[in-house]
Backbone as a ProteinNet text record, in pm:
[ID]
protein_1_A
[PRIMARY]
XXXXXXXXXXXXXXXXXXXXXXXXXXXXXXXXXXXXXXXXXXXXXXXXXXXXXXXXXXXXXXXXXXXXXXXXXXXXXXXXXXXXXXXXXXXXXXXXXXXXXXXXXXXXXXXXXXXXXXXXXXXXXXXXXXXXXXXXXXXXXXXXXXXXXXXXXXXXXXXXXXXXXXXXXXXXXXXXXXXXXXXXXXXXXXXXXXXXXXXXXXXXXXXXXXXXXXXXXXXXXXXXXXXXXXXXXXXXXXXXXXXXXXXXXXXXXXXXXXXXXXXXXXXX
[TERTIARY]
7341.1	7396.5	7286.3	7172.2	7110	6915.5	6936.2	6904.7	6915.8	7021.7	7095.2	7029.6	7023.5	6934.7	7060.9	7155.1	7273.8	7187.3	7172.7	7156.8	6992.8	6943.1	6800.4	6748.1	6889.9	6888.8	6927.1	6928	7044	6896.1	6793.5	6714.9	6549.3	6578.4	6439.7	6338.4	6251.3	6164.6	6063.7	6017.6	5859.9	5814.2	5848.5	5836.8	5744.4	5825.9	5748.4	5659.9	5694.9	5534	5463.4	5437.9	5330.3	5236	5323	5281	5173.9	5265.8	5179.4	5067	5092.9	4947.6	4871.8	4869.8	4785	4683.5	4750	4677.1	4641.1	4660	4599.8	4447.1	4481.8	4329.3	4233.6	4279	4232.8	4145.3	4192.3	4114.9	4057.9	4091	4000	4026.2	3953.2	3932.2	3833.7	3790.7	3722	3811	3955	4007.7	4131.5	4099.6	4208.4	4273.2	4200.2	4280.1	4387.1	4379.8	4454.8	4551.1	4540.5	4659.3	4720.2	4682.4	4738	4891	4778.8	4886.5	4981.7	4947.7	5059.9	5160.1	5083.4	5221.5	5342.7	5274.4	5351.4	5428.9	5373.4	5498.3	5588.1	5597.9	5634.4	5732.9	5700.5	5828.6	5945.5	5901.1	6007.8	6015.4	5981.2	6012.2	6157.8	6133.5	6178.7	6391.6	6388.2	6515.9	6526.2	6468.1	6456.8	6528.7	6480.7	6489.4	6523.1	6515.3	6552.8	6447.1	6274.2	6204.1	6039	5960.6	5851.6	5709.8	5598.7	5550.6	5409.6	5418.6	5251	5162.8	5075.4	4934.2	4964.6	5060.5	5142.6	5094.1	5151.3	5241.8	5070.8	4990.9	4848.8	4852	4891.1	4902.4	5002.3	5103.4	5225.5	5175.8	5109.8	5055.5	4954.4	4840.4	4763.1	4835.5	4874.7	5002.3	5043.3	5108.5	5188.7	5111	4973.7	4855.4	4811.6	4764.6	4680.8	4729.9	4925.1	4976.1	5009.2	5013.1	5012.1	4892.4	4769.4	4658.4	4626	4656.8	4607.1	4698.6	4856.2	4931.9	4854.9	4788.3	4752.5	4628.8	4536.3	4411.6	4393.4	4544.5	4542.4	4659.4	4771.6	4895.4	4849.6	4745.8	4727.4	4715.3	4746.2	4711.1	4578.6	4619.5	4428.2	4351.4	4418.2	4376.3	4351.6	4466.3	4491.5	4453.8	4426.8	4389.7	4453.9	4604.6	4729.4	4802.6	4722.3	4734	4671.8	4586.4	4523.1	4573.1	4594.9	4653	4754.9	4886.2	4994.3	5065.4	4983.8	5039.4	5008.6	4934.7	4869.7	5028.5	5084.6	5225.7	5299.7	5268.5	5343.1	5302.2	5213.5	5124	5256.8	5234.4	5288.7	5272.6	5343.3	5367.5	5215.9	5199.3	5113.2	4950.8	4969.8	4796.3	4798.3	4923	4913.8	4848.3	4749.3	4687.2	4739.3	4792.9	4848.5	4994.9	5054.9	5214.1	5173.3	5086.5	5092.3	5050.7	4992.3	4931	5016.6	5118.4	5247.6	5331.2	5369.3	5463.8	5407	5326.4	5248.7	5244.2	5242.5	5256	5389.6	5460	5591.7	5697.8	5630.7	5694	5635.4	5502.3	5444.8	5570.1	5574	5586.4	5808.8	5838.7	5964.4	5970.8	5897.8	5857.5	5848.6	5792.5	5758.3	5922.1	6007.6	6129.1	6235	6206.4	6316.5	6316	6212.7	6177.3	6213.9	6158.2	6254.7	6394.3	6453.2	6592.3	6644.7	6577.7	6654.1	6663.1	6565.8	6575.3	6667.9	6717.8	6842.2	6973.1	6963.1	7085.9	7104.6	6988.9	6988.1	7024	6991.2	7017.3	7212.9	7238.4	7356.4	7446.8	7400.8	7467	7489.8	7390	7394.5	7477.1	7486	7524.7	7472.5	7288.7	7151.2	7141.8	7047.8	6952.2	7007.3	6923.8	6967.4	7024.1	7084.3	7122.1	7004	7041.3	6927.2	6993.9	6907.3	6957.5	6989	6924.1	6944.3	7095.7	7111.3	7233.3	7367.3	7335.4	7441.4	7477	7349.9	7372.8	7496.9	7469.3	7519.1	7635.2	7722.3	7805.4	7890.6	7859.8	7913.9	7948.7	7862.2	7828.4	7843.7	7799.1	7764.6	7702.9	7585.8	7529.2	7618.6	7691	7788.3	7905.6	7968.4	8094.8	8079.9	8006.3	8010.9	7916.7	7791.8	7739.1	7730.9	7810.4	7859.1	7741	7662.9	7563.5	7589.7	7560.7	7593.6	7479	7386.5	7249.2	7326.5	7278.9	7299.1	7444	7513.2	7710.9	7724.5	7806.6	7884.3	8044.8	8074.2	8141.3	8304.4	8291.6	8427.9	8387.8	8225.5	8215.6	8161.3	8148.4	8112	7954.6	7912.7	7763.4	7747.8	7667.9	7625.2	7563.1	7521.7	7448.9	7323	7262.3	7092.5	7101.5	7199.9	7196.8	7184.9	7298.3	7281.9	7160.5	7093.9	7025.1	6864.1	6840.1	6764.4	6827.2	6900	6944.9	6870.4	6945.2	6882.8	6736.4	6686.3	6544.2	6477.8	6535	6478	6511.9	6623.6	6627.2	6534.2	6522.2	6468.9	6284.7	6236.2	6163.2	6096	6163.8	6103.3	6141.7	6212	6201.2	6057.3	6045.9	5943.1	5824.3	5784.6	5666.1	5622.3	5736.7	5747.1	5665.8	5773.1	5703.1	5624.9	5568	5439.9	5327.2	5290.9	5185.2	5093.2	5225.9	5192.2	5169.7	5270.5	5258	5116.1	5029	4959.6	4807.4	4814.1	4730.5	4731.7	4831.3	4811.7	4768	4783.3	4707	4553.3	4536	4373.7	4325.2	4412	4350.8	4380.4	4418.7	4437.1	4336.2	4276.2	4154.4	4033.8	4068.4	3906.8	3879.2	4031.6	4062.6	3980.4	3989.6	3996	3841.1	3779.3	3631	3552.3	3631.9	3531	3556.7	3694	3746.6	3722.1	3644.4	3670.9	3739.1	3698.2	3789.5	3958.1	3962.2	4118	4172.8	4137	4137.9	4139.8	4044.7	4057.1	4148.3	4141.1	4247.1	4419.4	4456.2	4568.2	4545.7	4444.3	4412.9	4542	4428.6	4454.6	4633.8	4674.3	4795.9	4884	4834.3	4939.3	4905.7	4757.9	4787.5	4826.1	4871.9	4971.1	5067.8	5122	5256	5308	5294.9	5289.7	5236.3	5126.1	5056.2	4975.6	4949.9	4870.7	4930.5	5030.5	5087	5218.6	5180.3	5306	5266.4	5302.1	5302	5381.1	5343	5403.5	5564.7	5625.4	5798.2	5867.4	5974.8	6043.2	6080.4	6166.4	6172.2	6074.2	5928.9	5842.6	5794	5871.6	5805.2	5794	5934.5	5931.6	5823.3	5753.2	5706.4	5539.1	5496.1	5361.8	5334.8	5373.3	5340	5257.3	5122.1	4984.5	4956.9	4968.7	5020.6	5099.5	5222.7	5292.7	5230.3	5212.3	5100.8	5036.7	4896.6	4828.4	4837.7	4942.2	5032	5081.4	5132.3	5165.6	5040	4924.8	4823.4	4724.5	4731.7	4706.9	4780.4	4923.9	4988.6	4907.6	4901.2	4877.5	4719.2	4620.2	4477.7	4466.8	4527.3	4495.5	4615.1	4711.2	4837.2	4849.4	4926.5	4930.4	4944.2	5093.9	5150.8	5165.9	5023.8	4965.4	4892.9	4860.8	4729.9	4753.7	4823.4	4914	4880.1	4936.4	5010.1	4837	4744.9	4601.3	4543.2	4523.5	4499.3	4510.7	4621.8	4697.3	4665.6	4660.9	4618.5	4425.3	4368.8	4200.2	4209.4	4323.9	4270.3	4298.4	4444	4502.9	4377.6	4277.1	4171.6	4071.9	4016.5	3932.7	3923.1	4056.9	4094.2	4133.4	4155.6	4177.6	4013.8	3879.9	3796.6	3713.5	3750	3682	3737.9	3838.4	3920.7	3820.6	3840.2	3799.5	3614.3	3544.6	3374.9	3368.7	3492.9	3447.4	3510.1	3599.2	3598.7	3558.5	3428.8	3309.3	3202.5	3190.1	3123.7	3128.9	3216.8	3246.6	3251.6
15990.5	16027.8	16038.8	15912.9	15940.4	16054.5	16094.1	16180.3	16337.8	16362.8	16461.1	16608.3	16726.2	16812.4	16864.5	16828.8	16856.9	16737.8	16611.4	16511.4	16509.4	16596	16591.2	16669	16761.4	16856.7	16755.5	16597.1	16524.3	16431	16424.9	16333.7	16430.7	16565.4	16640.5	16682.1	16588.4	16569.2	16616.9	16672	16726	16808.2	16881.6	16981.4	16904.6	16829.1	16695.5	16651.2	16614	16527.9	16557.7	16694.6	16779.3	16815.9	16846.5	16879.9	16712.2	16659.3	16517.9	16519.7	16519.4	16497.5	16563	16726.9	16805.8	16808.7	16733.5	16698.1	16565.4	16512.3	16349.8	16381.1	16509.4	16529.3	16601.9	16700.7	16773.3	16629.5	16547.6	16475.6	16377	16336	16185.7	16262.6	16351.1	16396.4	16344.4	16205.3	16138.8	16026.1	15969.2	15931	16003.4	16085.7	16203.8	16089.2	16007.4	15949.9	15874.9	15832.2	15721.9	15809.8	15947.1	15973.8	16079.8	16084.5	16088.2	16046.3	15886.6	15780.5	15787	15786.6	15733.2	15861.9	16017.3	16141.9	16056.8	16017.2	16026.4	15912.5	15816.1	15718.9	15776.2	15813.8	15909.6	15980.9	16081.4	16170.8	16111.1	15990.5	15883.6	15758.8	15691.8	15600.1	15666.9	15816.9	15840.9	15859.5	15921.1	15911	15790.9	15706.7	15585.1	15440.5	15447.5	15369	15411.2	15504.3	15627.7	15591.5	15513.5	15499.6	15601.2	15552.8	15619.7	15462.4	15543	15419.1	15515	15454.9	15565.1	15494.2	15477.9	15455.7	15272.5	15262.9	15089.1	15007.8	15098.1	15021.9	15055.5	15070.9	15099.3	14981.8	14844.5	14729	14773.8	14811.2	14824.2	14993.9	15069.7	15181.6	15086	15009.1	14936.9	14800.4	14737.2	14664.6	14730.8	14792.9	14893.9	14942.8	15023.1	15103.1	15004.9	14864.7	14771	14661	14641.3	14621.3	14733.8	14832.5	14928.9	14936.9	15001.3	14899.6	14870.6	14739	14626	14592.1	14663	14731.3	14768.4	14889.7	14970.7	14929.2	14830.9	14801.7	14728.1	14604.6	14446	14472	14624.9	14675.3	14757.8	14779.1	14920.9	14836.4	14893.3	14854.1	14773	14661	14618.9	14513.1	14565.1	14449.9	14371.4	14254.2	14140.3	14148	13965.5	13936.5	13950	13879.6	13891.9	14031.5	14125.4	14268.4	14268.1	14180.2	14179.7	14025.4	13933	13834	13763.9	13808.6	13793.1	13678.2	13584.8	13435.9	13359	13412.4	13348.3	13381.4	13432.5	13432.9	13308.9	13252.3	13100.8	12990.2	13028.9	12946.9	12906.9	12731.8	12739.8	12837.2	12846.6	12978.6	12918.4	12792.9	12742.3	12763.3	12787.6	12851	12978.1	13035.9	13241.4	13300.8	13291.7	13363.5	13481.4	13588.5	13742.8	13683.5	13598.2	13515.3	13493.2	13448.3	13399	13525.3	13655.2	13740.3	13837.2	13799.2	13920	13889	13695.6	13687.8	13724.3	13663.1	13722	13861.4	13926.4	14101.7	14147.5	14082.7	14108.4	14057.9	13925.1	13872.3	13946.3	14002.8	14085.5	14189.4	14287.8	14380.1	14367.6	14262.9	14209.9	14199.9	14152.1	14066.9	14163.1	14297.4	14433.2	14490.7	14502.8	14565.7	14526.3	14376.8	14302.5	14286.1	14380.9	14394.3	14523.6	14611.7	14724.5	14776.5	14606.9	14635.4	14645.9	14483.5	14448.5	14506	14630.1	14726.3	14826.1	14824.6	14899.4	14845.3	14700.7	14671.5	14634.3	14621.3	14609	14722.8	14825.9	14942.8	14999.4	14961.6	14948.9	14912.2	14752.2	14654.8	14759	14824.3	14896.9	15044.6	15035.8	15215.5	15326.1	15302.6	15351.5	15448.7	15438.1	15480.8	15593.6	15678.2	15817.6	15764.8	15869.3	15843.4	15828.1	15745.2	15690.3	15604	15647.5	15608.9	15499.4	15349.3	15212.7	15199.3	15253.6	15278.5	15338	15431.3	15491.4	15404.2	15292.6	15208.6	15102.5	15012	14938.8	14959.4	15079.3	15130.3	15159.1	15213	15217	15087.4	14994.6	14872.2	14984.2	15060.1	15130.8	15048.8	14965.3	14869.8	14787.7	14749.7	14602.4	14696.2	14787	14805.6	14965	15074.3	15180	15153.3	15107.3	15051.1	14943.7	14839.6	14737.5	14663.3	14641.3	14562	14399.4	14348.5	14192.7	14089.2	14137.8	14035.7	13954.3	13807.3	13712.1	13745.8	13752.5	13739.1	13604.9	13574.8	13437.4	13456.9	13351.7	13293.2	13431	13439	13571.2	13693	13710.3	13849.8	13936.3	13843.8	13914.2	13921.7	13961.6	13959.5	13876.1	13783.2	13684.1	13771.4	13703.9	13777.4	13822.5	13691.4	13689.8	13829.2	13819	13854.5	14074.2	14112.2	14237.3	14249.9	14178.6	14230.6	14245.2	14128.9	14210.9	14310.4	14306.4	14463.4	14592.3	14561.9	14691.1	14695.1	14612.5	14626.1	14669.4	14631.6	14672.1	14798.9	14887.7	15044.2	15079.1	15049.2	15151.3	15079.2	14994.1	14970	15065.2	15094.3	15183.1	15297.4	15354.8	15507.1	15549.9	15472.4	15422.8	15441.7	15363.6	15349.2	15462.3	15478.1	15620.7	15760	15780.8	15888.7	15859.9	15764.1	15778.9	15758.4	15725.1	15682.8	15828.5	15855.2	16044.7	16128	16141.7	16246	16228.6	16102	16106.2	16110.6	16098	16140.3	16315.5	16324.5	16502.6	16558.2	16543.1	16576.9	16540.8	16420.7	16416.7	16510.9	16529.1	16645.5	16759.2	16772.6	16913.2	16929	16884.1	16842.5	16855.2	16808.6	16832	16954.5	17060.7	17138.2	17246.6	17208.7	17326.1	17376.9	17221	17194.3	17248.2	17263.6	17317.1	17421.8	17531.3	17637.4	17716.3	17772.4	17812.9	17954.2	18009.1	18149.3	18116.4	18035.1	18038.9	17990.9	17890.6	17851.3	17990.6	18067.9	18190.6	18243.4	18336.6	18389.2	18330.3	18215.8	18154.3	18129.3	18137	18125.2	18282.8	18396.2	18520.7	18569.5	18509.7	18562.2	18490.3	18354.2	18265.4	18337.4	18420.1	18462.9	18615.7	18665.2	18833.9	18787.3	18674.4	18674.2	18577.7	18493.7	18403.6	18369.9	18463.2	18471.8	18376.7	18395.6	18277.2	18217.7	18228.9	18156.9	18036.6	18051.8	17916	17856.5	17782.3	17718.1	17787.9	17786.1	17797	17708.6	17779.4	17655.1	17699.2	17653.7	17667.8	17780.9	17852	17965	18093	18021.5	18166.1	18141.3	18018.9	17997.9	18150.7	18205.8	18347.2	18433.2	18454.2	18550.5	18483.6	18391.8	18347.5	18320.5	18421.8	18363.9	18309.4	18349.5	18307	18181.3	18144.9	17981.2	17894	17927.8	17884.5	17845	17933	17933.7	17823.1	17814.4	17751.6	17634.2	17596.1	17454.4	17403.1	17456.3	17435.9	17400.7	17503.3	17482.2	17377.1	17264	17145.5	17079.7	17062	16956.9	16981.4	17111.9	17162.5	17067.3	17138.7	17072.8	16958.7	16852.6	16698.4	16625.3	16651.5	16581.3	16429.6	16382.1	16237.7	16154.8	16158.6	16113.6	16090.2	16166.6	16163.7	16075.6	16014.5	15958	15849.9	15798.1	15727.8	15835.9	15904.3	16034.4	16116.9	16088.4	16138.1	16043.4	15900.7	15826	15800.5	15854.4	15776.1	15968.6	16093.4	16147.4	16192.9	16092	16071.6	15985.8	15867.4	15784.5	15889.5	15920.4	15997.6	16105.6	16201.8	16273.2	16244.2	16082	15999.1	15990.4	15909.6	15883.4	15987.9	16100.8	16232.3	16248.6	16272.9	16296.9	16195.9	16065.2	15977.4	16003.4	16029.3	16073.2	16179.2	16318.9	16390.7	16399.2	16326.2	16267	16223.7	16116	16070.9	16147	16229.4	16304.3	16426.9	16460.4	16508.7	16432	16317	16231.6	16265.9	16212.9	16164.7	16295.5
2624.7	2494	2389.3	2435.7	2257.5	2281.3	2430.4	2454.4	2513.9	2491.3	2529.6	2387.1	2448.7	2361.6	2241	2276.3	2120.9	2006.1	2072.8	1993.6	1927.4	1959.8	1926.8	1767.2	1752.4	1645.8	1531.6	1537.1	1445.3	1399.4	1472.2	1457.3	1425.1	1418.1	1398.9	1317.1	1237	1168	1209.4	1252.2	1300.7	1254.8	1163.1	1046	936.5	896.8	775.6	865.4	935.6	1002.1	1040.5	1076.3	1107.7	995.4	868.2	700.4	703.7	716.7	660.5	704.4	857.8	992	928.4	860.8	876.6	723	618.6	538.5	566	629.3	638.7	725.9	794.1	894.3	777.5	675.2	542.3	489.1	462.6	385.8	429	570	616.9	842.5	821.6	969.7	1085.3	999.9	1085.8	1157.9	1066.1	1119.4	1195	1260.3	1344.9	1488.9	1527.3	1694.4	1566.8	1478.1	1381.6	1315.4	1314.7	1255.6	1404.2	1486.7	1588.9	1622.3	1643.3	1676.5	1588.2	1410.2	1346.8	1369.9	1370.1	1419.6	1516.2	1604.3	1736.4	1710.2	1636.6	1602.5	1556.8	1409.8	1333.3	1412.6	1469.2	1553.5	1644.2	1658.6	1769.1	1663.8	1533.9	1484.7	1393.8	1331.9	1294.8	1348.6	1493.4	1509.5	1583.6	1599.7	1664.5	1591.4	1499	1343.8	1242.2	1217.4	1071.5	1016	1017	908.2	955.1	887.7	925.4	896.1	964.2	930.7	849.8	716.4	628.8	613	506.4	521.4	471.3	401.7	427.7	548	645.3	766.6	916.3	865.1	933	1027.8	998.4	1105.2	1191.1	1163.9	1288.6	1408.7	1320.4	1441.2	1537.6	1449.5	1545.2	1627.9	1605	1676.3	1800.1	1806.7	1903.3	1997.2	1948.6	2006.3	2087.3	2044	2055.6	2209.4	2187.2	2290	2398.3	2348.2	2543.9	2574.4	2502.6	2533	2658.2	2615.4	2684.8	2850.7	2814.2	2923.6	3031.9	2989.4	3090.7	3111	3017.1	3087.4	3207	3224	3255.7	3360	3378.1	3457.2	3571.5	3577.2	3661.1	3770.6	3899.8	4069.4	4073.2	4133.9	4163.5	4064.6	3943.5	3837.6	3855.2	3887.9	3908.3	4097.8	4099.2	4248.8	4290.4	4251.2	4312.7	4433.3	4381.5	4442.3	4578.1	4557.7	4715.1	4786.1	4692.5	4777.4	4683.7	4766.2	4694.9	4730.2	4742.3	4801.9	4664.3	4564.9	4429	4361.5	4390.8	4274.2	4335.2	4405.4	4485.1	4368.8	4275.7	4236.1	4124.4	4036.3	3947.3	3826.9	3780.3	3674.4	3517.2	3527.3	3466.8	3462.1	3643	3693.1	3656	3652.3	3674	3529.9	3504.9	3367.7	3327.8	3379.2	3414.8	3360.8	3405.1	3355.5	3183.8	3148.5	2978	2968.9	3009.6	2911.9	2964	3050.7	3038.6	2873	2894.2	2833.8	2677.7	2634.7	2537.1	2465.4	2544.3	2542.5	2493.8	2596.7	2549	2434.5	2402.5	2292	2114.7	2156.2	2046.7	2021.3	2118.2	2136.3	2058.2	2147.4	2107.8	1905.8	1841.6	1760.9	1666	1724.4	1627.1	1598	1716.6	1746.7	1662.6	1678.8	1607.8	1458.6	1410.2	1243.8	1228.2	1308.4	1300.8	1298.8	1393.7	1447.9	1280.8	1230.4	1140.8	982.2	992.3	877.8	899.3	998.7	1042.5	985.7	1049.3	1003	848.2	718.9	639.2	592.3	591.5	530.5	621	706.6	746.1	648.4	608	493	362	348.2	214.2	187.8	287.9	337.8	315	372.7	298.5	459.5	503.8	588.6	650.3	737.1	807.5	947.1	1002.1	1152	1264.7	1340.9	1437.7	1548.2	1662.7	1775.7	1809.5	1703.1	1684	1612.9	1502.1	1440.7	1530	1588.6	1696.3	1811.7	1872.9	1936.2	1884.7	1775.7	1687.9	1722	1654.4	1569.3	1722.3	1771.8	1954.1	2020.4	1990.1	2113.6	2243.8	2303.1	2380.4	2502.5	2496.2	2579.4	2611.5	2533.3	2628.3	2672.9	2638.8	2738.5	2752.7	2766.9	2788.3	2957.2	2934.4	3065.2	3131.6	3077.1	3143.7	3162.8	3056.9	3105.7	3128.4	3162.6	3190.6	3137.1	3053.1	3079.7	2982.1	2949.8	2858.1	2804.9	2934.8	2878.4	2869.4	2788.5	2806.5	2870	2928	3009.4	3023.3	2922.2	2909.6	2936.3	2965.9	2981.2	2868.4	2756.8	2573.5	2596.5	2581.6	2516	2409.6	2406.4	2286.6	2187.2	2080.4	1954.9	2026.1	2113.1	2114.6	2220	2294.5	2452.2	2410.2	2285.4	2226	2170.8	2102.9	2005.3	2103.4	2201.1	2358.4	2395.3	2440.9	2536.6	2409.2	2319.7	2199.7	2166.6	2177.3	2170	2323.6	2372.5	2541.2	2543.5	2516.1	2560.2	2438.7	2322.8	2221.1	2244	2269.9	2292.2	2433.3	2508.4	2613.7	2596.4	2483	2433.1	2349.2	2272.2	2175.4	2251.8	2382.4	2438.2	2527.2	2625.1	2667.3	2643.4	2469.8	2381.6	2353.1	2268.4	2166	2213.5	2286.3	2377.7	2431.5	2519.7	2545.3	2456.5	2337.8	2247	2190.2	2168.6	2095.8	2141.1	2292.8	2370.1	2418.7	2429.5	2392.6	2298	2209.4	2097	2075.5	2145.2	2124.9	2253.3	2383.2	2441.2	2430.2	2297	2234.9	2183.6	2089.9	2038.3	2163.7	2219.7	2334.9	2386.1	2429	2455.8	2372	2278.8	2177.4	2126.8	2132.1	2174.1	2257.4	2375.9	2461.8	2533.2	2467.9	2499.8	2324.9	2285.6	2167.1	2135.5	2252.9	2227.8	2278.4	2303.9	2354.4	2233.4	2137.8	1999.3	1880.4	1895	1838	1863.2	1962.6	2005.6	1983.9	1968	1931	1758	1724.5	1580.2	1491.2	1564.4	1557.2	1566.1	1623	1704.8	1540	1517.1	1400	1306.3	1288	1144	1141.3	1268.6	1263.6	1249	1303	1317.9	1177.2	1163.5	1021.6	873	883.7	790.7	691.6	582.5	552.5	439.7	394.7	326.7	379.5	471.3	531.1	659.4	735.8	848.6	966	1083.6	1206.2	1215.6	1190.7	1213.8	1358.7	1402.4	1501.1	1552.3	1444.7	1467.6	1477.9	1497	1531.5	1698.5	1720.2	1865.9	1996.5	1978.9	2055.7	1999.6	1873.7	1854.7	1938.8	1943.4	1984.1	2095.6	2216.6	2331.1	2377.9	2304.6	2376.9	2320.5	2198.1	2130.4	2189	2277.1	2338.1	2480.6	2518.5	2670.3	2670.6	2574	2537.4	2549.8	2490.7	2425.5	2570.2	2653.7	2802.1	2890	2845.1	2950.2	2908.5	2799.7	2734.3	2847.2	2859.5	2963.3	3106.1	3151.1	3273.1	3287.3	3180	3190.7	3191	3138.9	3113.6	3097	3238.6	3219.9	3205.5	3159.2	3111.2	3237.3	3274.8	3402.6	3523	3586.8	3707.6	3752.7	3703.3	3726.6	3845.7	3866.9	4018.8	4130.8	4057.9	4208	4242	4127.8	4162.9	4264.6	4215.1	4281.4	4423.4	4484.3	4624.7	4666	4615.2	4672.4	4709.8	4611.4	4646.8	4791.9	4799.5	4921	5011.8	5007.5	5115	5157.7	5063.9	5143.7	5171	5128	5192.5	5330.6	5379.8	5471.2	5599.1	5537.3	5622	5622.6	5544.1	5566	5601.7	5654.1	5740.6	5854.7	5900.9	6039	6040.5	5994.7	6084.6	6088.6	6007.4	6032.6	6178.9	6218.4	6297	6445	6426.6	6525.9	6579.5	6425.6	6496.1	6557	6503.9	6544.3	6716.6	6710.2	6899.2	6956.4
[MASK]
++++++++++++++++++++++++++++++++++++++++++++++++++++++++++++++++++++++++++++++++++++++++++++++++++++++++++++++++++++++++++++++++++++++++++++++++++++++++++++++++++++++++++++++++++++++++++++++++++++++++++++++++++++++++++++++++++++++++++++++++++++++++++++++++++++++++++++

């Protein structure tokens, strides 16, 4: 429901936040990975929460940035010993160092959500804020009886206070991390892209100013007229996809291992 493409037209700000991004790089373009990040918050805090986070809220982009982070530095395969000898998770939970710097992680990360939750429900109280997927949650209880979740029920089957207000931070918390993470790493390999392809940059330069001219911005509705902008914008995902990087991995061993097989059956 609160991703479904009807529902996306109810939450679509990226117009403004692109305006913002693009003077925030106009005047301080040295800090471009920093307003990156704060875009990509921005486009998912916004129908997420109904808020935005600006040059205020500079701790909560680094917060956020700072815990996936450390996710993916301390999460990936192999990290930990445990990966190779998985008899160390037998261990008390007291020895497991990886156990305090999970829970740690996650109670940050919890800690950010639950300030967000609760500017939701303040502006709820008031009958203030825009529509947002936290609000639509709420206003539904959708989590306790549309999917039947069960975590932290009490004895009748209700969801406790503590037991909702986790569940809601746990789905919007992994919408949140999901998007912004990616969106805002695409963009810095848009940026690299663009660096070290310059005529393809021209050439898409060229095309925005026949078709749009120079008194306004590229908006939604010129997407059909710019194919080669469009292209472009695709062949960014294609060149430096985010999400692979697993599925790269296990196919390097996989031709290792095919090219130690067949070494050695020239060998012999």
């Amino acid at each position: 429901m609160l991703l479904q493409e009807q529902a996306a037209t109810i939450y679509q700000a990226h117009d403004v936040e692109s305006v913002t991004f693009l003077q925030a790089l106009v005047n301080e373009p040295s800090n471009f990975r920093l307003e990156c990040e704060r875009l990509a918050l921005n486009v998912l805090l916004k129908p997420i929460y109904g808020c935005r986070a600006g040059k205020i809220q500079d701790s909560l982009v680094k917060e956020l940035y700072d815990i996936w982070e450390m996710m993916y530095l301390y999460f990936l395969p192999w990290t930990f010993p445990f990966d190779n000898f998985p008899s160390l998770l037998a261990l008390p939970k007291i020895l497991q160092p990886w156990d305090w710097l999970t829970r740690s992680l996650l109670r940050q990360e919890e800690l950010i959500h639950a300030r967000l939750l609760g500017g939701v429900k303040a502006s709820m109280e008031t009958g203030e804020g825009s529509p947002c997927m936290a609000k639509t949650l709420i206003e539904s209880d959708i989590l306790g009886h549309v999917l039947g979740l069960k975590i932290n029920c009490t004895d009748d089957g209700k969801l406790n206070k503590q037991g909702e207000e986790r569940n809601l931070t746990d789905v919007l918390a992994m919408i949140l991390g999901a998007g912004a993470d990616t969106i805002s790493s695409t963009l810095l390999n848009f940026f690299k892209a663009m660096a070290l392809h310059h005529n393809a940059m021209a050439s898409s330069q060229a095309e925005i100013d026949a078709v749009v001219g120079p008194s306004r911005l590229p908006a939604w509705g010129d997407m059909d007229d710019l194919p080669y902008t469009k292209a472009l914008i695709k062949e960014v995902h294609r060149w430096a996809p985010i999400a692979t990087i697993g599925t790269s991995i296990w196919i390097i061993i996989i031709n290792i291992n095919t090219l130690d097989i067949r070494v050695k059956g020239i060998q012999s």
